[in-house]
């Protein structure tokens, strides 16, 4: 498991069990989207995801990749690994800039509404011949958030395709609510620690094939996962997490929440400043 509170194992599960959460899908009610189309809003509501949304040009893609290469080198030198760069916007100014990027926020705002909080950032980097899979799971199982008005943006640092183990979605699975999972054993080489069995009973698997610089967005209740990377190519993505401002966070996770659109009238989210460290 990673160093992150975001994906802490047993203690987090124990704490989550004590929190009463509303875990049903809340469809987007946006009627006048600014960057998405009405048909894309409908597709998100029906399938639980959008993919191949452009954000960065070729030069920016190279800059993002070079930044991550340097960051990964420093993290590994300090004893971490390619999955341990988490809650990164609280530590690194460049990641904060990606989390608050106007184009990304504009896409998210069209799904979640005017008042949006960005609270999570975690690199999922599968090195060549990595050998680790990400079992079928729902993000909501790991998060002390309620109600379930949250999405993950997956920013492709490298190209992601079936050869190097792109993420896969089970289309429409978010309509089934929160699902029962089993703990993953250490022998399973699962990057996370939960597995939902027989995922394909809930819908059709779809490859989240992305070119570097593109994003996908998926509901926190959508089943997703990825195979082990058996190729000679790296597959790195940065997951960026967002929720509506009326969502409440337990376990002090509100300290991680940055107001990226509109306002937080309740003052629940602490809106940390951009870190100086790049």
CSV table of C-alpha atoms in Angstrom, one decimal:
chain,number,residue,atom,x,y,z
A,1,UNK,CA,0.0,0.0,0.0
A,2,UNK,CA,1.0,3.6,-0.5
A,3,UNK,CA,2.0,6.1,2.2
A,4,UNK,CA,-1.2,8.0,1.5
A,5,UNK,CA,-4.1,8.5,4.0
A,6,UNK,CA,-6.1,8.3,0.8
A,7,UNK,CA,-5.4,4.6,0.4
A,8,UNK,CA,-4.6,3.5,3.9
A,9,UNK,CA,-5.7,-0.1,4.6
A,10,UNK,CA,-7.4,-1.6,7.7
A,11,UNK,CA,-7.5,1.5,10.0
A,12,UNK,CA,-9.2,3.5,7.3
A,13,UNK,CA,-11.8,0.8,6.7
A,14,UNK,CA,-12.5,0.7,10.4
A,15,UNK,CA,-13.0,4.4,10.5
A,16,UNK,CA,-15.2,4.5,7.4
A,17,UNK,CA,-17.5,1.9,8.9
A,18,UNK,CA,-18.3,4.4,11.6
A,19,UNK,CA,-19.4,7.1,9.2
A,20,UNK,CA,-22.9,7.2,7.8
A,21,UNK,CA,-22.7,7.9,4.1
A,22,UNK,CA,-25.1,8.6,1.3
A,23,UNK,CA,-23.7,6.4,-1.5
A,24,UNK,CA,-26.0,6.6,-4.4
A,25,UNK,CA,-25.4,8.2,-7.8
A,26,UNK,CA,-26.4,11.8,-8.1
A,27,UNK,CA,-26.7,12.5,-11.9
A,28,UNK,CA,-25.5,15.8,-13.3
A,29,UNK,CA,-28.3,18.3,-13.5
A,30,UNK,CA,-26.4,20.9,-15.6
A,31,UNK,CA,-28.6,22.3,-18.3
A,32,UNK,CA,-26.3,24.9,-19.7
A,33,UNK,CA,-22.8,23.4,-19.9
A,34,UNK,CA,-19.9,25.7,-20.8
A,35,UNK,CA,-17.4,23.2,-22.3
A,36,UNK,CA,-19.1,19.9,-22.5
A,37,UNK,CA,-22.1,19.2,-24.7
A,38,UNK,CA,-25.5,18.3,-23.5
A,39,UNK,CA,-25.0,14.8,-25.0
A,40,UNK,CA,-21.8,14.4,-23.1
A,41,UNK,CA,-23.6,15.2,-19.8
A,42,UNK,CA,-26.2,12.6,-20.8
A,43,UNK,CA,-23.4,10.1,-21.6
A,44,UNK,CA,-21.8,10.7,-18.2
A,45,UNK,CA,-25.1,10.2,-16.4
A,46,UNK,CA,-25.8,7.0,-18.3
A,47,UNK,CA,-22.4,5.4,-18.5
A,48,UNK,CA,-20.6,6.9,-15.5
A,49,UNK,CA,-17.6,8.3,-17.4
A,50,UNK,CA,-16.3,10.6,-20.2
A,51,UNK,CA,-13.0,10.0,-21.9
A,52,UNK,CA,-10.5,11.5,-24.4
A,53,UNK,CA,-11.1,15.1,-23.3
A,54,UNK,CA,-8.3,17.3,-24.5
A,55,UNK,CA,-6.4,19.5,-22.1
A,56,UNK,CA,-2.6,19.9,-22.9
A,57,UNK,CA,-0.8,20.4,-26.1
A,58,UNK,CA,2.4,18.6,-27.1
A,59,UNK,CA,4.8,21.0,-25.5
A,60,UNK,CA,2.8,21.0,-22.2
A,61,UNK,CA,2.7,17.2,-22.3
A,62,UNK,CA,6.5,17.1,-22.5
A,63,UNK,CA,6.7,19.5,-19.6
A,64,UNK,CA,4.4,17.5,-17.5
A,65,UNK,CA,6.3,14.3,-18.2
A,66,UNK,CA,9.7,15.8,-17.5
A,67,UNK,CA,8.3,17.2,-14.2
A,68,UNK,CA,7.0,13.8,-13.2
A,69,UNK,CA,10.2,12.1,-14.2
A,70,UNK,CA,12.2,14.4,-11.8
A,71,UNK,CA,9.6,13.9,-9.0
A,72,UNK,CA,9.6,10.1,-9.4
A,73,UNK,CA,13.4,10.0,-9.3
A,74,UNK,CA,13.5,12.0,-6.0
A,75,UNK,CA,10.7,9.9,-4.4
A,76,UNK,CA,12.4,6.6,-5.3
A,77,UNK,CA,15.7,8.0,-4.0
A,78,UNK,CA,13.9,8.8,-0.7
A,79,UNK,CA,12.7,5.2,-0.4
A,80,UNK,CA,9.2,5.5,-2.1
A,81,UNK,CA,7.9,3.9,-5.2
A,82,UNK,CA,5.9,4.7,-8.4
A,83,UNK,CA,2.6,4.5,-6.5
A,84,UNK,CA,3.5,6.5,-3.4
A,85,UNK,CA,3.2,10.1,-4.7
A,86,UNK,CA,-0.2,10.9,-3.1
A,87,UNK,CA,-2.0,13.9,-1.7
A,88,UNK,CA,0.6,15.5,-3.9
A,89,UNK,CA,-1.1,18.9,-4.2
A,90,UNK,CA,-0.4,19.5,-0.5
A,91,UNK,CA,3.4,19.0,-1.1
A,92,UNK,CA,4.2,20.2,-4.7
A,93,UNK,CA,3.2,23.4,-6.3
A,94,UNK,CA,3.2,22.0,-9.8
A,95,UNK,CA,0.7,19.3,-8.8
A,96,UNK,CA,-1.5,22.0,-7.2
A,97,UNK,CA,-1.4,23.8,-10.5
A,98,UNK,CA,-2.6,20.7,-12.3
A,99,UNK,CA,-5.4,20.1,-9.8
A,100,UNK,CA,-6.6,23.7,-10.2
A,101,UNK,CA,-6.0,23.9,-14.0
A,102,UNK,CA,-8.8,26.0,-15.5
A,103,UNK,CA,-9.6,23.7,-18.4
A,104,UNK,CA,-9.8,20.6,-16.1
A,105,UNK,CA,-12.0,22.5,-13.6
A,106,UNK,CA,-14.2,23.7,-16.4
A,107,UNK,CA,-15.0,20.1,-17.4
A,108,UNK,CA,-15.6,19.1,-13.8
A,109,UNK,CA,-17.8,22.1,-13.1
A,110,UNK,CA,-20.1,21.1,-16.0
A,111,UNK,CA,-20.7,17.9,-14.2
A,112,UNK,CA,-20.8,18.9,-10.5
A,113,UNK,CA,-22.1,22.4,-10.6
A,114,UNK,CA,-20.7,25.9,-9.9
A,115,UNK,CA,-19.3,25.2,-6.4
A,116,UNK,CA,-16.4,22.6,-6.7
A,117,UNK,CA,-13.8,21.4,-4.3
A,118,UNK,CA,-10.6,19.7,-5.4
A,119,UNK,CA,-9.2,17.5,-2.7
A,120,UNK,CA,-7.1,14.7,-4.0
A,121,UNK,CA,-4.1,14.0,-6.2
A,122,UNK,CA,-2.3,10.7,-6.6
A,123,UNK,CA,0.1,9.4,-9.3
A,124,UNK,CA,-0.6,5.9,-10.5
A,125,UNK,CA,2.6,4.9,-12.4
A,126,UNK,CA,3.0,1.4,-13.8
A,127,UNK,CA,6.6,0.9,-14.8
A,128,UNK,CA,7.5,-1.4,-17.7
A,129,UNK,CA,6.9,-5.0,-16.8
A,130,UNK,CA,5.4,-3.8,-13.5
A,131,UNK,CA,3.4,-6.9,-12.7
A,132,UNK,CA,0.8,-5.2,-10.4
A,133,UNK,CA,-2.9,-4.9,-11.3
A,134,UNK,CA,-5.6,-2.6,-10.0
A,135,UNK,CA,-8.5,-4.9,-9.1
A,136,UNK,CA,-12.1,-3.9,-9.9
A,137,UNK,CA,-13.1,-1.3,-7.3
A,138,UNK,CA,-15.2,1.8,-6.6
A,139,UNK,CA,-13.4,5.0,-5.5
A,140,UNK,CA,-16.2,5.7,-3.0
A,141,UNK,CA,-15.2,2.7,-0.9
A,142,UNK,CA,-12.0,4.5,0.0
A,143,UNK,CA,-13.3,7.9,0.7
A,144,UNK,CA,-15.0,9.3,3.9
A,145,UNK,CA,-17.2,11.6,1.8
A,146,UNK,CA,-21.0,12.0,1.7
A,147,UNK,CA,-23.1,12.4,-0.3
A,148,UNK,CA,-21.6,10.7,-3.4
A,149,UNK,CA,-21.2,13.7,-5.6
A,150,UNK,CA,-17.6,13.1,-6.5
A,151,UNK,CA,-15.5,12.3,-9.6
A,152,UNK,CA,-12.0,11.3,-10.5
A,153,UNK,CA,-10.1,13.0,-13.4
A,154,UNK,CA,-7.4,10.7,-14.8
A,155,UNK,CA,-4.8,12.8,-16.5
A,156,UNK,CA,-2.6,10.8,-18.9
A,157,UNK,CA,1.1,11.7,-18.4
A,158,UNK,CA,2.0,8.9,-20.8
A,159,UNK,CA,-0.1,7.4,-23.6
A,160,UNK,CA,-2.4,4.7,-22.1
A,161,UNK,CA,-3.7,1.8,-24.2
A,162,UNK,CA,-4.5,-1.9,-23.7
A,163,UNK,CA,-0.8,-2.8,-24.4
A,164,UNK,CA,0.5,-0.9,-21.4
A,165,UNK,CA,-2.6,-1.6,-19.2
A,166,UNK,CA,-4.9,1.4,-19.5
A,167,UNK,CA,-7.7,1.8,-17.0
A,168,UNK,CA,-10.9,0.0,-17.8
A,169,UNK,CA,-14.5,0.9,-16.8
A,170,UNK,CA,-17.6,-1.1,-16.4
A,171,UNK,CA,-20.1,1.1,-18.2
A,172,UNK,CA,-23.2,1.9,-16.2
A,173,UNK,CA,-22.1,0.1,-13.0
A,174,UNK,CA,-22.4,3.3,-11.0
A,175,UNK,CA,-26.2,2.9,-11.1
A,176,UNK,CA,-25.9,-0.2,-8.8
A,177,UNK,CA,-24.9,1.8,-5.8
A,178,UNK,CA,-22.2,0.8,-3.3
A,179,UNK,CA,-21.0,-2.7,-3.8
A,180,UNK,CA,-19.7,-5.5,-1.5
A,181,UNK,CA,-16.0,-6.0,-1.9
A,182,UNK,CA,-13.5,-8.4,-0.3
A,183,UNK,CA,-10.0,-7.5,1.0
A,184,UNK,CA,-7.2,-8.3,-1.5
A,185,UNK,CA,-4.5,-10.7,-0.3
A,186,UNK,CA,-0.8,-9.7,-0.6
A,187,UNK,CA,-0.3,-12.6,-3.0
A,188,UNK,CA,-2.6,-11.0,-5.6
A,189,UNK,CA,-0.2,-8.1,-6.5
A,190,UNK,CA,-3.1,-5.6,-6.3
A,191,UNK,CA,-2.0,-2.0,-6.1
A,192,UNK,CA,-4.9,-1.3,-3.8
A,193,UNK,CA,-6.5,-3.5,-1.2
A,194,UNK,CA,-10.1,-4.2,-2.3
A,195,UNK,CA,-11.5,-6.5,-5.0
A,196,UNK,CA,-15.1,-6.6,-6.3
A,197,UNK,CA,-15.8,-10.0,-7.8
A,198,UNK,CA,-17.6,-10.8,-11.1
A,199,UNK,CA,-17.5,-7.1,-12.1
A,200,UNK,CA,-18.7,-7.9,-15.6
A,201,UNK,CA,-22.2,-8.8,-14.3
A,202,UNK,CA,-22.7,-5.1,-13.8
A,203,UNK,CA,-22.0,-3.9,-17.4
A,204,UNK,CA,-19.6,-4.0,-20.3
A,205,UNK,CA,-15.8,-3.4,-19.8
A,206,UNK,CA,-14.5,-0.4,-21.8
A,207,UNK,CA,-10.9,0.5,-22.4
A,208,UNK,CA,-10.0,4.1,-21.2
A,209,UNK,CA,-7.5,4.6,-24.0
A,210,UNK,CA,-5.9,8.1,-23.7
A,211,UNK,CA,-3.2,10.0,-25.4
A,212,UNK,CA,-0.9,11.9,-23.2
A,213,UNK,CA,-2.4,15.2,-22.3
A,214,UNK,CA,-6.0,14.0,-22.4
A,215,UNK,CA,-8.2,13.2,-19.4
A,216,UNK,CA,-11.1,10.9,-18.6
A,217,UNK,CA,-13.6,11.6,-15.8
A,218,UNK,CA,-15.5,9.0,-13.9
A,219,UNK,CA,-18.0,8.8,-11.1
A,220,UNK,CA,-16.8,7.7,-7.7
A,221,UNK,CA,-19.3,4.8,-7.9
A,222,UNK,CA,-18.1,3.5,-11.3
A,223,UNK,CA,-16.4,0.1,-11.3
A,224,UNK,CA,-12.9,0.4,-12.8
A,225,UNK,CA,-9.5,-1.2,-12.7
A,226,UNK,CA,-6.5,-2.2,-14.8
A,227,UNK,CA,-4.4,-5.1,-15.7
A,228,UNK,CA,-0.7,-5.5,-15.0
A,229,UNK,CA,1.6,-3.7,-17.4
A,230,UNK,CA,3.5,-6.5,-19.2
A,231,UNK,CA,4.8,-4.1,-21.9
A,232,UNK,CA,8.2,-2.3,-22.2
A,233,UNK,CA,6.4,1.1,-21.9
A,234,UNK,CA,5.6,3.0,-18.8
A,235,UNK,CA,2.0,4.0,-18.1
A,236,UNK,CA,1.7,7.0,-15.8
A,237,UNK,CA,-1.5,8.8,-14.9
A,238,UNK,CA,-2.3,11.5,-12.3
A,239,UNK,CA,-5.6,11.1,-10.6
A,240,UNK,CA,-7.3,14.3,-9.5
A,241,UNK,CA,-10.3,14.2,-7.2
A,242,UNK,CA,-13.2,16.6,-7.1
A,243,UNK,CA,-16.5,16.9,-5.3
A,244,UNK,CA,-19.4,19.4,-4.9
A,245,UNK,CA,-18.9,21.9,-2.1
A,246,UNK,CA,-21.9,20.5,-0.2
A,247,UNK,CA,-20.2,17.2,0.2
A,248,UNK,CA,-18.9,16.6,3.8
A,249,UNK,CA,-15.6,14.9,4.6
A,250,UNK,CA,-14.8,12.8,7.6
A,251,UNK,CA,-11.5,12.0,9.2
A,252,UNK,CA,-10.2,15.6,8.7
A,253,UNK,CA,-10.1,15.2,4.9
A,254,UNK,CA,-11.7,18.6,4.6
A,255,UNK,CA,-8.2,19.9,5.3
A,256,UNK,CA,-7.1,18.8,1.8
A,257,UNK,CA,-10.0,20.5,-0.1
A,258,UNK,CA,-9.2,23.5,-2.4
A,259,UNK,CA,-12.0,25.7,-3.6
A,260,UNK,CA,-11.5,25.7,-7.4
A,261,UNK,CA,-14.9,27.1,-8.6
A,262,UNK,CA,-17.6,29.1,-6.9
A,263,UNK,CA,-17.6,29.1,-3.1
A,264,UNK,CA,-17.9,27.0,-0.1
A,265,UNK,CA,-20.7,28.8,1.8
A,266,UNK,CA,-20.4,26.5,4.8
A,267,UNK,CA,-16.7,26.9,5.3
A,268,UNK,CA,-16.3,23.1,5.6
A,269,UNK,CA,-13.3,22.9,3.3
A,270,UNK,CA,-10.1,24.5,4.6
A,271,UNK,CA,-8.8,25.7,1.1
A,272,UNK,CA,-5.0,25.3,1.7
A,273,UNK,CA,-2.7,27.6,-0.2
A,274,UNK,CA,-0.4,26.5,-3.0
A,275,UNK,CA,2.8,24.9,-1.7
A,276,UNK,CA,6.0,26.7,-2.4
A,277,UNK,CA,7.9,23.5,-3.1
A,278,UNK,CA,8.0,22.6,-6.8
